[in-house]
Amino acid sequence: MPNRERSIRVEAVVLRHMDWGEADRLLWLFTRELGKVRVVAKGVRKLHSRKAGHLEPFTRTGLLLARGREMMIVTQAEAVDTFPLLRDDLLRMGYASYVIELLDRFTYEEGQNIALYRLLADTLSRICTETDTSQVVRYYEVRLLDLLGFRPQLIHCVKCGNEIKPEAQYFSAAQGGVLCPSCGPNTPGARSISMQALKFLRHYQRSSYTEAKRAHPTTAHYREMELLIQHYLTYLLERGLNTPEFLRRQKMDLPDDEQSPESPPTDHSG
Ligand SMILES: [Zn+2]
């Protein structure tokens, strides 16, 4: 009797892969239909594999998955978007690596999350096409925190509950939000945040991307938001993220004539 659940058609972004056995590869996918899953692609390391090019990391791809005994097996793959603009631009590639790493580290095989899939796919497209990639990435971080259930409180003081007034404030990762100037200094680990940076973060929190784009933070405000969000993300993950360090080094390297000899941000070859 045919089992109707034997195969499933999904759309996915390939997060990372690892060589497996003689010619196979394990893939970690974030799918629209099943959320994060680990699958096996058989024979893709053979010279003339037709599937291989459709299963590279950062590729958005349509797949047919068959249920194997332990893992699902890729039986068909057809790239939807390979994001070719990423491949020629080290900085954009660095941002894409960061976006994928962040999602990978915050998610488990816990089932479908369509909003998260859309955010990931849209963000990768935006990294390819938008001029202001800082905006794309900061917006992604704020929305990601929302969708993962870590939305920081930015409207009321997390300690006394008073509404935040238009002045410099504090932020506590441990308390998950902003603190007023009375509560902030007495809270261990709280760090200062300017009213402007806070306004931009609130704007991202409540806006669609089209609306979010209307804001034009200065480089200093981007930097302040970046550091604050990194601080919060690091607290949440309880360990440092590697990719932002890479991006910082790339930015510092940019004015030089010499191309950085460093290897790509994430080793996907396993
Ligand atoms: Zn307070």
JSON list of C-alpha atoms in Angstrom, two decimals, residues 5 12 15 25-26 47-48 53 68 71 84 106 127 138 161 163 173 177 185 193 199 202 215 221 231 246 250 261:
[
{"chain": "A", "resi": 5, "resn": "GLU", "atom": "CA", "xyz": [3.65, 10.51, 3.69]},
{"chain": "A", "resi": 12, "resn": "ALA", "atom": "CA", "xyz": [14.42, 25.33, 1.79]},
{"chain": "A", "resi": 15, "resn": "LEU", "atom": "CA", "xyz": [22.21, 26.34, 6.11]},
{"chain": "A", "resi": 25, "resn": "ARG", "atom": "CA", "xyz": [26.59, 14.81, 2.26]},
{"chain": "A", "resi": 26, "resn": "LEU", "atom": "CA", "xyz": [24.54, 15.72, 5.31]},
{"chain": "A", "resi": 47, "resn": "LEU", "atom": "CA", "xyz": [31.99, 14.28, -10.16]},
{"chain": "A", "resi": 48, "resn": "HIS", "atom": "CA", "xyz": [28.88, 14.41, -12.33]},
{"chain": "A", "resi": 53, "resn": "GLY", "atom": "CA", "xyz": [24.87, 22.57, -7.65]},
{"chain": "A", "resi": 68, "resn": "GLY", "atom": "CA", "xyz": [14.52, 7.04, 5.10]},
{"chain": "A", "resi": 71, "resn": "MET", "atom": "CA", "xyz": [16.84, 10.59, 8.10]},
{"chain": "A", "resi": 84, "resn": "PRO", "atom": "CA", "xyz": [24.77, 34.73, -7.37]},
{"chain": "A", "resi": 106, "resn": "PHE", "atom": "CA", "xyz": [18.91, 29.82, 17.59]},
{"chain": "A", "resi": 127, "resn": "ILE", "atom": "CA", "xyz": [21.56, 41.40, 1.21]},
{"chain": "A", "resi": 138, "resn": "ARG", "atom": "CA", "xyz": [19.82, 45.16, 11.94]},
{"chain": "A", "resi": 161, "resn": "GLY", "atom": "CA", "xyz": [7.34, 49.75, 34.55]},
{"chain": "A", "resi": 163, "resn": "GLU", "atom": "CA", "xyz": [7.14, 54.61, 30.30]},
{"chain": "A", "resi": 173, "resn": "ALA", "atom": "CA", "xyz": [20.30, 41.76, 28.47]},
{"chain": "A", "resi": 177, "resn": "GLY", "atom": "CA", "xyz": [14.89, 45.31, 27.80]},
{"chain": "A", "resi": 185, "resn": "PRO", "atom": "CA", "xyz": [22.61, 52.61, 37.22]},
{"chain": "A", "resi": 193, "resn": "ILE", "atom": "CA", "xyz": [21.79, 53.39, 25.07]},
{"chain": "A", "resi": 199, "resn": "LYS", "atom": "CA", "xyz": [14.11, 55.00, 18.54]},
{"chain": "A", "resi": 202, "resn": "ARG", "atom": "CA", "xyz": [11.62, 50.55, 18.22]},
{"chain": "A", "resi": 215, "resn": "ALA", "atom": "CA", "xyz": [14.71, 55.52, 8.62]},
{"chain": "A", "resi": 221, "resn": "HIS", "atom": "CA", "xyz": [23.80, 54.79, 15.44]},
{"chain": "A", "resi": 231, "resn": "HIS", "atom": "CA", "xyz": [25.51, 42.00, 23.53]},
{"chain": "A", "resi": 246, "resn": "PHE", "atom": "CA", "xyz": [34.94, 38.41, 10.70]},
{"chain": "A", "resi": 250, "resn": "GLN", "atom": "CA", "xyz": [36.55, 42.78, 6.57]},
{"chain": "A", "resi": 261, "resn": "PRO", "atom": "CA", "xyz": [43.93, 36.54, 2.35]}
]
